[in-house]
């Protein structure tokens, strides 16, 4: 049982640390991705207004 | 369950209510505002296929780390102890392997399909798409049928509310808000709100974990689980606890959750390109780990906390007899309501309720898209216009919403929520896994083999406790799931060898 206690202890701490790092990176990166997504969608909406017959892809 | 009669009052205060209500109003307003960016059905369902890596990771984790996940995982942690961590480990390993190899998800993205049944049509023909889409939608809608119940139990536990009528009103209002912004904003509002939810929930859950350790003490947690659960509380292979067949079943579920389950696959289909798909899955392996691990830990902490309070122990862990599944589900929110300070508990609750709504929006969008694209649209030879498909998708969203409201309040669970989720999902994925793996990687896979595998997969329904009660049997969900998967693979191979396709199905135009 000691093996499993040690294993899960190390596993839990390492996972928390890994996730904390990832949360920071994804939060910052995601913010810039949202800006880029809206830029792309705004262009598509503008194009749609210019040529209304064009349907989805 | 009124815990105030035994002197247990929630820390949830007026400040927390203000935080929760304010937060929910803001995210719904954002969702509704985004409607202006929707110009066609591709924008609505897969966000114009414009998701870049970090946003896709956030939205994938945001969807999968829902309140329901937190609830059923905490229940598993409460009943299984540290041994339940193996489910998180299995999910993470499998997602990482999918990310590194691109197994299933890269070929699907390359084909530019929006739903898995769309792949069925390209590979096996229109009939397989309609049958597969119907089974997928049935299984998926059944799977989310317990979401409202889990959500209502969380609200009850964390706020200390006891009146059933208040809960029903709150859950109906929440569902109404989800329906509003999902029908209007589609996938674009889903990804933006998933991102907000990812940020709030990630940091609040990390903080709540540290607070739990500080409150209970790590050594105390280990010692209590060791004393009350013994080896089965740590060793997942111990037959007194999970056992070998359960661990194997969890590896299958790990693969299914990330590469076969439509709500996860739709993220791969929404990605910018196949390189992004691989990146998303590699990074998301950490998210798939955490989405289980932290709730399991909260469940374990709830077990330790309750076992050290005699009045609570008599309700949640009585010396004799088994405890109702609904009671163990409530253990985690009751624990959090006791240890988190006022103010912070509002932030955690707001994050959890946003997670509840975020999971609902993704699932509603997903199953309504499947019904529109894969069950209704294929019947029209000339196809449906983008506007008609958008309207149909919105109608299905509302219809599914009404169904889950009724089902969630009526169905008697009778088993751990996680096992209900696994087996209701298995109705679809046991057949789907055979179709995807053999359809993508085996040229001889045929239409007849595909039909047989789909029908065989439907047999997983006997894993549900009410069905077993009707049939007078009692078999574990792991055994039912593994048996049906093995059978689906066998009938797929045998059916394809005995009845090969005469000609290749023509490629459909979406």
Coordinates of C-alpha atoms in Angstrom, one line a residue:
Chain A
X1 CA 0.0 0.0 0.0
X2 CA 2.9 2.3 0.7
X3 CA 3.9 2.2 -3.0
X4 CA 0.5 3.5 -4.0
X5 CA 0.4 6.2 -1.2
X6 CA 3.8 7.6 -2.5
X7 CA 2.8 7.2 -6.1
X8 CA -0.5 9.1 -5.8
X9 CA 1.1 11.8 -3.6
X10 CA 3.8 12.6 -6.2
X11 CA 1.3 12.2 -9.0
X12 CA -1.1 14.7 -7.4
X13 CA 1.5 17.4 -6.6
X14 CA 3.1 17.1 -10.1
X15 CA -0.3 17.3 -11.8
X16 CA -1.3 20.4 -9.8
X17 CA 2.0 22.2 -10.7
X18 CA 1.7 21.2 -14.4
X19 CA -1.9 22.4 -14.5
X20 CA -1.1 25.7 -12.8
X21 CA 1.5 26.4 -15.4
X22 CA -0.8 25.4 -18.3
X23 CA -3.6 27.6 -16.9
X24 CA -1.4 30.7 -17.1
X25 CA -0.2 30.0 -20.6
X26 CA -3.6 29.1 -22.0
X27 CA -5.2 32.1 -20.3
X28 CA -2.8 34.5 -22.0
X29 CA -2.6 32.7 -25.3
X30 CA -6.4 32.2 -25.4
X31 CA -7.0 35.9 -25.1
X32 CA -5.0 36.7 -28.2
X33 CA -6.7 33.8 -30.1
X34 CA -10.2 35.3 -29.3
X35 CA -9.1 38.7 -30.7
X36 CA -7.9 36.9 -33.9
X37 CA -11.2 34.8 -34.1
X38 CA -13.3 38.0 -34.0
X39 CA -11.2 39.7 -36.5
X40 CA -11.7 36.7 -38.9
X41 CA -15.5 36.5 -38.2
X42 CA -16.0 40.3 -38.7
X43 CA -14.3 40.0 -42.1
X44 CA -16.6 37.1 -43.0
X45 CA -19.7 39.0 -42.0
X46 CA -18.6 42.0 -44.0
X47 CA -18.0 39.8 -47.1
X48 CA -21.4 38.1 -46.6
X49 CA -23.0 41.6 -46.6
X50 CA -21.2 42.5 -49.8
X51 CA -22.2 39.2 -51.6
X52 CA -25.4 37.9 -49.8
X53 CA -26.0 34.9 -52.2
X54 CA -22.9 33.2 -51.0
X55 CA -24.0 30.5 -48.5
X56 CA -21.9 28.4 -46.1
X57 CA -19.0 26.3 -47.1
Chain B
X1 CA -31.8 17.1 3.3
X2 CA -31.8 19.9 6.0
X3 CA -28.4 19.9 7.6
X4 CA -29.1 23.0 9.8
X5 CA -31.0 20.7 12.2
X6 CA -27.7 19.1 13.1
X7 CA -25.9 22.4 13.4
X8 CA -24.3 22.4 9.9
X9 CA -24.9 25.8 8.2
X10 CA -23.4 26.8 4.8
X11 CA -20.9 29.7 4.6
X12 CA -22.8 30.9 1.5
X13 CA -23.8 34.5 2.2
X14 CA -25.5 37.4 0.5
X15 CA -22.2 38.6 -1.0
X16 CA -21.8 35.1 -2.6
X17 CA -25.3 35.4 -4.1
X18 CA -24.4 38.8 -5.6
X19 CA -21.2 37.3 -7.1
X20 CA -23.1 34.4 -8.7
X21 CA -26.0 36.4 -10.1
X22 CA -23.7 39.2 -11.4
X23 CA -21.4 36.7 -13.1
X24 CA -24.2 34.8 -14.7
X25 CA -25.8 37.9 -16.1
X26 CA -22.5 39.1 -17.6
X27 CA -21.7 35.8 -19.4
X28 CA -25.3 35.5 -20.8
X29 CA -25.0 39.1 -22.0
X30 CA -21.7 38.3 -23.7
X31 CA -23.2 35.2 -25.3
X32 CA -26.2 37.1 -26.7
X33 CA -24.0 40.0 -28.0
X34 CA -21.9 37.5 -30.0
X35 CA -24.9 36.8 -32.3
X36 CA -23.8 39.6 -34.6
X37 CA -20.8 37.5 -35.7
X38 CA -22.9 34.5 -37.0
X39 CA -23.3 34.6 -40.7
X40 CA -23.9 30.9 -41.6
X41 CA -24.3 27.4 -40.3
X42 CA -20.5 26.7 -40.3
X43 CA -20.0 29.8 -38.1
X44 CA -22.8 28.5 -35.9
X45 CA -21.6 24.9 -35.5
X46 CA -17.8 24.9 -35.8
X47 CA -17.1 28.7 -35.3
X48 CA -16.1 29.1 -39.0
X49 CA -13.3 26.5 -38.3
X50 CA -11.2 29.4 -37.0
X51 CA -10.1 28.1 -33.5
X52 CA -6.4 28.5 -32.8
X53 CA -4.5 26.3 -30.4
X54 CA -4.9 28.1 -27.0
X55 CA -8.5 29.0 -27.4
X56 CA -9.3 25.5 -28.6
X57 CA -7.6 24.0 -25.5
X58 CA -9.5 26.4 -23.2
X59 CA -12.8 25.6 -24.8
X60 CA -12.1 21.9 -24.9
X61 CA -11.2 21.8 -21.2
X62 CA -14.0 24.3 -20.4
X63 CA -16.6 21.9 -21.9
X64 CA -15.2 18.8 -20.4
X65 CA -14.6 20.4 -16.9
X66 CA -18.3 20.9 -16.3
X67 CA -20.2 20.9 -13.0
X68 CA -21.5 17.4 -13.8
X69 CA -18.0 16.1 -14.2
X70 CA -17.0 17.7 -10.9
X71 CA -20.1 16.1 -9.2
X72 CA -19.7 12.6 -10.5
X73 CA -15.9 12.6 -10.1
X74 CA -16.2 13.9 -6.5
X75 CA -18.7 11.1 -5.9
X76 CA -16.1 8.6 -7.2
X77 CA -13.4 10.1 -5.0
X78 CA -15.8 9.9 -2.0
X79 CA -16.6 6.3 -2.6
X80 CA -13.3 5.0 -4.1
X81 CA -10.6 7.1 -2.4
X82 CA -7.2 7.8 -4.0
X83 CA -7.6 4.6 -6.1
X84 CA -10.1 6.7 -8.2
X85 CA -7.0 8.7 -9.4
X86 CA -6.4 5.9 -11.9
X87 CA -9.3 7.2 -14.0
X88 CA -7.6 10.6 -14.3
X89 CA -4.3 8.9 -15.2
X90 CA -5.9 6.7 -17.8
X91 CA -7.7 9.7 -19.4
X92 CA -4.5 11.7 -19.5
X93 CA -2.4 8.9 -21.0
X94 CA -4.9 8.1 -23.7
X95 CA -5.4 11.8 -24.7
X96 CA -1.6 12.3 -24.9
X97 CA -1.3 9.3 -27.2
X98 CA -4.1 10.6 -29.4
X99 CA -2.4 14.0 -29.4
X100 CA 1.0 12.6 -30.4
X101 CA -0.2 10.2 -33.0
X102 CA -3.4 12.0 -34.3
X103 CA -5.2 8.7 -33.9
X104 CA -8.8 9.0 -35.3
X105 CA -9.0 12.9 -34.8
X106 CA -6.5 13.9 -37.5
X107 CA -8.1 11.9 -40.3
X108 CA -11.5 13.2 -39.3
X109 CA -10.3 16.8 -39.4
X110 CA -8.6 16.2 -42.7
X111 CA -12.0 15.0 -44.1
X112 CA -13.5 18.3 -42.9
X113 CA -16.5 16.6 -41.4
X114 CA -18.7 18.5 -38.9
X115 CA -20.1 15.4 -37.1
X116 CA -19.0 11.8 -36.8
X117 CA -22.1 10.4 -38.6
X118 CA -21.0 12.6 -41.6
X119 CA -17.9 10.5 -41.7
X120 CA -20.2 7.4 -41.6
X121 CA -21.8 8.6 -44.8
X122 CA -18.6 9.3 -46.6
X123 CA -17.2 5.9 -45.7
X124 CA -20.3 3.6 -45.5
X125 CA -23.2 5.4 -47.1
X126 CA -26.2 7.5 -46.2
X127 CA -28.2 4.8 -44.3
X128 CA -25.3 4.2 -41.8
X129 CA -25.2 8.0 -41.3
X130 CA -28.9 8.2 -40.4
X131 CA -28.8 5.1 -38.1
X132 CA -25.5 6.3 -36.5
X133 CA -26.8 9.8 -36.0
X134 CA -30.0 8.6 -34.4
X135 CA -28.1 6.3 -32.0
X136 CA -25.6 9.1 -31.3
X137 CA -28.3 11.6 -30.5
X138 CA -30.3 9.2 -28.4
X139 CA -27.3 8.2 -26.4
X140 CA -26.0 11.8 -26.0
X141 CA -29.4 13.2 -25.0
X142 CA -29.9 10.3 -22.5
X143 CA -26.3 10.9 -21.2
X144 CA -27.0 14.6 -20.5
X145 CA -30.4 13.7 -18.9
X146 CA -28.9 13.7 -15.4
X147 CA -27.1 17.1 -15.7
X148 CA -29.9 19.1 -14.2
X149 CA -30.2 16.7 -11.3
X150 CA -26.5 16.9 -10.5
X151 CA -26.6 20.7 -10.9
X152 CA -29.6 21.0 -8.5
X153 CA -27.8 18.8 -5.9
X154 CA -24.8 21.0 -6.1
X155 CA -26.8 24.2 -5.6
X156 CA -28.6 22.5 -2.6
X157 CA -25.4 21.4 -1.0
X158 CA -23.4 24.6 -1.4
X159 CA -26.1 27.1 -0.5
X160 CA -27.7 25.1 2.3
X161 CA -31.1 25.3 0.5
X162 CA -33.6 22.7 1.4
X163 CA -36.8 23.5 -0.5
X164 CA -37.3 21.4 -3.6
X165 CA -39.4 24.1 -5.3
X166 CA -36.7 26.8 -5.1
X167 CA -34.2 24.4 -6.7
X168 CA -36.6 23.6 -9.6
X169 CA -37.1 27.3 -10.2
X170 CA -33.3 28.0 -10.2
X171 CA -32.5 25.1 -12.5
X172 CA -35.3 26.1 -14.9
X173 CA -34.0 29.7 -15.0
X174 CA -30.4 28.4 -15.6
X175 CA -31.6 26.2 -18.4
X176 CA -33.5 29.1 -19.9
X177 CA -30.4 31.3 -19.9
X178 CA -28.4 28.5 -21.6
X179 CA -31.1 28.1 -24.3
X180 CA -31.1 31.8 -24.9
X181 CA -27.5 32.3 -25.7
X182 CA -26.9 28.9 -27.3
X183 CA -29.8 29.3 -29.8
X184 CA -28.5 32.8 -30.7
X185 CA -24.8 32.6 -30.6
X186 CA -23.9 29.0 -31.5
X187 CA -20.3 27.8 -31.4
X188 CA -18.8 31.3 -31.3
X189 CA -20.6 32.2 -28.0
X190 CA -19.8 28.7 -26.7
X191 CA -16.1 29.0 -27.2
X192 CA -15.8 32.5 -25.8
X193 CA -17.9 31.6 -22.7
X194 CA -15.9 28.3 -22.4
X195 CA -12.8 30.4 -22.3
X196 CA -14.1 32.7 -19.5
X197 CA -15.2 29.6 -17.6
X198 CA -11.8 28.0 -18.1
X199 CA -10.1 31.0 -16.5
X200 CA -12.4 31.3 -13.6
X201 CA -12.7 27.6 -12.8
X202 CA -9.0 26.7 -13.3
X203 CA -7.8 29.3 -10.8
X204 CA -10.6 28.9 -8.3
X205 CA -10.3 25.1 -8.3
X206 CA -6.6 25.3 -7.8
X207 CA -7.1 27.7 -4.8
X208 CA -9.9 25.4 -3.4
X209 CA -7.5 22.4 -3.5
X210 CA -4.8 24.3 -1.6
X211 CA -7.4 25.5 1.0
X212 CA -8.6 21.9 1.4
X213 CA -5.1 20.7 2.1
X214 CA -4.5 23.5 4.5
X215 CA -7.7 22.9 6.3
X216 CA -7.5 19.1 6.6
X217 CA -3.7 18.4 6.4
X218 CA -2.2 16.1 3.8
X219 CA -1.1 13.4 6.4
X220 CA -4.5 13.5 8.0
X221 CA -6.1 12.8 4.6
X222 CA -3.8 9.9 3.9
X223 CA -4.2 8.4 7.4
X224 CA -8.0 8.6 7.4
X225 CA -8.4 7.0 3.9
X226 CA -5.9 4.4 4.9
X227 CA -7.7 3.6 8.2
X228 CA -11.3 3.6 6.7
X229 CA -10.8 2.2 3.2
X230 CA -7.6 0.1 3.6
X231 CA -5.7 -1.0 0.5
X232 CA -8.7 -0.5 -1.7
X233 CA -8.6 3.2 -1.1
X234 CA -5.2 3.4 -2.8
X235 CA -4.7 0.4 -5.1
X236 CA -7.0 0.5 -8.1
X237 CA -6.4 -3.2 -8.9
X238 CA -7.6 -4.3 -5.4
X239 CA -10.7 -6.5 -6.0
X240 CA -12.4 -4.9 -2.9
X241 CA -12.3 -1.6 -4.7
X242 CA -12.3 -1.0 -8.5
X243 CA -10.6 -4.2 -9.8
X244 CA -8.7 -5.0 -13.1
X245 CA -11.8 -5.0 -15.4
X246 CA -12.8 -1.5 -14.2
X247 CA -9.3 -0.1 -14.8
X248 CA -9.3 -1.6 -18.4
X249 CA -12.8 -0.1 -18.9
X250 CA -11.5 3.3 -17.8
X251 CA -8.8 3.2 -20.5
X252 CA -11.5 2.6 -23.1
X253 CA -13.5 5.5 -21.7
X254 CA -10.4 7.7 -21.8
X255 CA -10.1 7.0 -25.5
X256 CA -13.8 7.5 -26.1
X257 CA -14.0 10.8 -24.1
X258 CA -11.3 12.5 -26.2
X259 CA -11.5 10.8 -29.6
X260 CA -14.9 9.3 -30.2
X261 CA -17.3 11.4 -28.1
X262 CA -18.9 14.0 -30.4
X263 CA -18.6 17.0 -28.0
X264 CA -14.8 16.5 -27.9
X265 CA -14.4 15.6 -31.6
X266 CA -16.3 18.7 -32.7
X267 CA -13.4 20.7 -31.2
X268 CA -11.0 18.8 -33.5
X269 CA -13.3 19.5 -36.4
X270 CA -13.4 23.3 -35.4
X271 CA -9.6 23.5 -35.4
X272 CA -7.7 25.6 -37.9
X273 CA -5.7 22.7 -39.3
X274 CA -4.5 19.1 -38.5
X275 CA -1.3 20.4 -36.7
X276 CA -3.5 22.4 -34.4
X277 CA -5.6 19.3 -33.7
X278 CA -2.5 17.4 -32.5
X279 CA -1.4 20.3 -30.4
X280 CA -4.8 20.7 -28.8
X281 CA -4.9 17.0 -27.8
X282 CA -1.3 17.0 -26.5
X283 CA -2.0 20.1 -24.3
X284 CA -5.5 18.9 -23.4
X285 CA -4.1 15.7 -21.9
X286 CA -3.3 17.9 -18.8
X287 CA -6.8 19.2 -18.8
X288 CA -8.3 15.7 -19.1
X289 CA -6.1 14.8 -16.1
X290 CA -7.2 17.7 -14.0
X291 CA -10.9 17.6 -14.8
X292 CA -11.0 14.3 -13.0
X293 CA -8.2 14.6 -10.5
X294 CA -9.3 17.8 -8.6
X295 CA -12.9 16.7 -8.2
X296 CA -11.7 13.2 -7.0
X297 CA -9.5 15.1 -4.5
X298 CA -12.5 17.2 -3.3
X299 CA -14.5 13.9 -2.9
X300 CA -11.7 12.4 -0.9
X301 CA -11.5 15.5 1.3
X302 CA -15.2 15.5 1.8
X303 CA -14.9 11.8 2.9
X304 CA -12.2 12.7 5.4
X305 CA -14.1 15.8 6.7
X306 CA -17.4 14.0 7.1
X307 CA -15.8 10.9 8.7
X308 CA -14.4 13.3 11.4
X309 CA -17.8 14.9 12.2
X310 CA -20.1 12.4 14.0
X311 CA -23.4 14.1 13.0
X312 CA -22.5 14.2 9.3
X313 CA -20.9 10.7 9.4
X314 CA -24.2 9.1 10.5
X315 CA -25.9 10.5 7.3
X316 CA -23.1 10.1 4.7
X317 CA -21.1 7.1 6.0
X318 CA -23.4 5.1 8.3
X319 CA -21.9 2.0 10.0
X320 CA -24.6 -0.3 8.6
X321 CA -26.4 -0.4 5.2
X322 CA -25.6 1.3 1.9
X323 CA -26.1 5.0 1.2
X324 CA -28.3 6.4 -1.6
X325 CA -26.4 7.7 -4.7
X326 CA -28.0 11.1 -4.3
X327 CA -26.6 11.5 -0.7
X328 CA -23.0 10.7 -1.7
X329 CA -23.3 13.2 -4.6
X330 CA -24.1 15.9 -2.1
X331 CA -21.0 15.2 0.1
X332 CA -18.6 17.4 -2.0
X333 CA -20.7 20.6 -2.1
X334 CA -21.5 20.2 1.6
X335 CA -17.7 20.0 2.4
X336 CA -16.9 23.0 0.2
X337 CA -19.7 25.0 1.9
X338 CA -18.0 24.4 5.3
X339 CA -14.4 25.1 4.5
X340 CA -14.4 27.9 1.9
X341 CA -14.7 31.5 3.2
X342 CA -17.6 33.8 2.3
X343 CA -16.8 35.6 -0.9
X344 CA -14.5 32.9 -2.3
X345 CA -17.4 30.4 -2.1
X346 CA -19.3 32.7 -4.4
X347 CA -16.5 32.8 -6.9
X348 CA -16.2 29.0 -6.9
X349 CA -20.0 28.6 -7.1
X350 CA -20.2 31.1 -10.0
X351 CA -17.4 29.2 -11.8
X352 CA -19.2 25.9 -11.2
X353 CA -22.6 27.2 -12.4
X354 CA -20.9 28.7 -15.4
X355 CA -19.4 25.3 -16.0
X356 CA -22.9 23.8 -15.7
X357 CA -24.2 26.2 -18.3
X358 CA -21.1 25.7 -20.5
X359 CA -21.5 22.0 -20.6
X360 CA -25.1 22.3 -21.4
X361 CA -24.5 24.8 -24.2
X362 CA -21.9 22.5 -25.8
X363 CA -24.0 19.4 -25.5
X364 CA -27.2 21.1 -26.7
X365 CA -25.4 22.5 -29.7
X366 CA -23.7 19.2 -30.4
X367 CA -26.8 16.9 -30.2
X368 CA -29.0 19.4 -32.1
X369 CA -26.4 19.6 -34.8
X370 CA -26.3 15.8 -35.1
X371 CA -30.1 15.7 -35.4
X372 CA -30.2 18.4 -38.0
X373 CA -27.1 17.4 -40.1
X374 CA -27.3 13.6 -39.7
X375 CA -30.8 12.5 -39.1
X376 CA -33.0 15.1 -40.8
X377 CA -30.9 16.6 -43.6
X378 CA -29.9 13.3 -45.3
X379 CA -33.6 12.6 -46.1
X380 CA -33.7 15.7 -48.4
X381 CA -32.0 14.8 -51.7
X382 CA -31.6 18.4 -52.8
X383 CA -30.2 19.3 -49.3
X384 CA -31.4 21.9 -46.9
X385 CA -30.4 25.6 -47.1
X386 CA -28.2 27.1 -44.5
X387 CA -31.1 29.1 -43.0
X388 CA -33.3 26.0 -42.7
X389 CA -30.5 24.0 -41.0
X390 CA -29.9 26.9 -38.6
X391 CA -33.6 27.1 -37.7
X392 CA -33.9 23.3 -37.3
X393 CA -30.8 23.3 -35.0
X394 CA -32.4 26.0 -32.8
X395 CA -35.7 24.1 -32.6
X396 CA -33.9 20.9 -31.6
X397 CA -31.9 22.9 -28.9
X398 CA -35.2 24.0 -27.3
X399 CA -36.8 20.5 -27.6
X400 CA -33.8 18.8 -26.0
X401 CA -33.7 21.4 -23.3
X402 CA -37.4 20.6 -22.4
X403 CA -36.7 16.8 -22.5
X404 CA -33.7 17.0 -20.1
X405 CA -35.7 19.2 -17.7
X406 CA -38.4 16.5 -17.4
X407 CA -36.0 13.5 -17.5
X408 CA -33.6 15.0 -14.9
X409 CA -36.4 15.5 -12.4
X410 CA -38.1 12.2 -13.0
X411 CA -35.5 9.4 -13.6
X412 CA -34.4 7.4 -10.5
X413 CA -30.5 7.2 -10.8
X414 CA -30.0 3.9 -8.8
X415 CA -26.2 3.8 -9.5
X416 CA -23.1 6.1 -9.3
X417 CA -23.6 9.1 -11.6
X418 CA -20.3 8.3 -13.4
X419 CA -21.5 4.7 -14.1
X420 CA -24.8 6.1 -15.5
X421 CA -22.9 8.5 -17.7
X422 CA -20.5 5.8 -18.9
X423 CA -23.1 3.3 -19.8
X424 CA -25.5 5.8 -21.4
X425 CA -22.6 7.0 -23.6
X426 CA -21.6 3.4 -24.3
X427 CA -24.9 2.9 -26.2
X428 CA -23.3 5.1 -28.9
X429 CA -19.5 4.7 -28.5
X430 CA -19.2 0.9 -28.3
X431 CA -20.5 0.8 -31.9
X432 CA -18.9 4.0 -33.0
X433 CA -15.4 3.0 -31.9
X434 CA -15.5 0.0 -34.3
X435 CA -16.8 2.2 -37.2
X436 CA -14.2 4.9 -36.6
X437 CA -11.2 2.7 -36.1
X438 CA -12.0 0.1 -38.8
X439 CA -13.5 2.7 -41.2
X440 CA -10.4 4.9 -41.0
X441 CA -7.7 2.3 -40.9
X442 CA -9.1 -0.9 -42.6
X443 CA -10.0 -0.7 -46.3
X444 CA -12.2 -3.8 -46.2
X445 CA -14.6 -2.4 -43.5
X446 CA -18.0 -2.7 -45.1
X447 CA -21.5 -1.2 -44.8
X448 CA -23.0 -4.4 -43.4
X449 CA -20.2 -4.6 -40.8
X450 CA -21.0 -1.0 -39.8
X451 CA -24.7 -1.6 -39.4
X452 CA -24.0 -4.7 -37.3
X453 CA -21.5 -2.9 -35.0
X454 CA -24.0 0.0 -34.5
X455 CA -26.9 -2.3 -33.6
X456 CA -24.6 -4.4 -31.4
X457 CA -23.4 -1.2 -29.5
X458 CA -27.0 -0.4 -28.7
X459 CA -26.9 -3.5 -26.5
X460 CA -24.9 -1.5 -23.9
X461 CA -28.3 -0.1 -22.7
X462 CA -28.5 -3.2 -20.5
X463 CA -25.8 -1.7 -18.3
X464 CA -28.4 0.8 -16.9
X465 CA -29.7 -0.3 -13.5
X466 CA -33.5 0.2 -14.3
X467 CA -33.0 -2.0 -17.4
X468 CA -31.2 -4.6 -15.3
X469 CA -33.9 -4.5 -12.7
X470 CA -36.5 -5.2 -15.5
X471 CA -34.4 -8.1 -16.8
X472 CA -33.7 -9.4 -13.3
X473 CA -29.9 -9.3 -13.6
X474 CA -27.0 -7.5 -11.8
X475 CA -23.8 -7.1 -13.9
X476 CA -21.2 -4.3 -13.4
X477 CA -21.2 -1.5 -16.0
X478 CA -17.5 -2.3 -16.7
X479 CA -18.3 -5.9 -17.7
X480 CA -21.3 -4.9 -19.8
X481 CA -19.3 -2.1 -21.6
X482 CA -16.2 -4.3 -22.3
X483 CA -18.3 -7.2 -23.6
X484 CA -20.3 -5.0 -25.9
X485 CA -17.1 -3.3 -27.3
X486 CA -15.6 -6.8 -28.0
X487 CA -18.8 -7.9 -29.7
X488 CA -19.0 -4.8 -31.8
X489 CA -15.5 -5.3 -33.0
X490 CA -16.2 -9.0 -33.8
X491 CA -19.4 -8.3 -35.8
X492 CA -17.7 -5.4 -37.6
X493 CA -14.8 -7.7 -38.8
X494 CA -17.0 -10.8 -39.5
X495 CA -19.7 -8.7 -41.2
X496 CA -17.1 -6.9 -43.4
X497 CA -15.5 -10.2 -44.4
X498 CA -18.7 -12.0 -45.2
X499 CA -20.5 -9.1 -46.8
X500 CA -17.9 -6.8 -48.5
X501 CA -19.1 -3.6 -50.2
X502 CA -19.7 -4.0 -54.0
X503 CA -18.9 -0.4 -54.7
X504 CA -17.5 2.5 -52.7
X505 CA -20.2 4.9 -51.4
X506 CA -20.2 8.2 -53.2
X507 CA -19.0 11.3 -51.4
X508 CA -21.8 13.4 -50.1
X509 CA -22.0 17.1 -50.5
X510 CA -22.8 19.0 -47.3

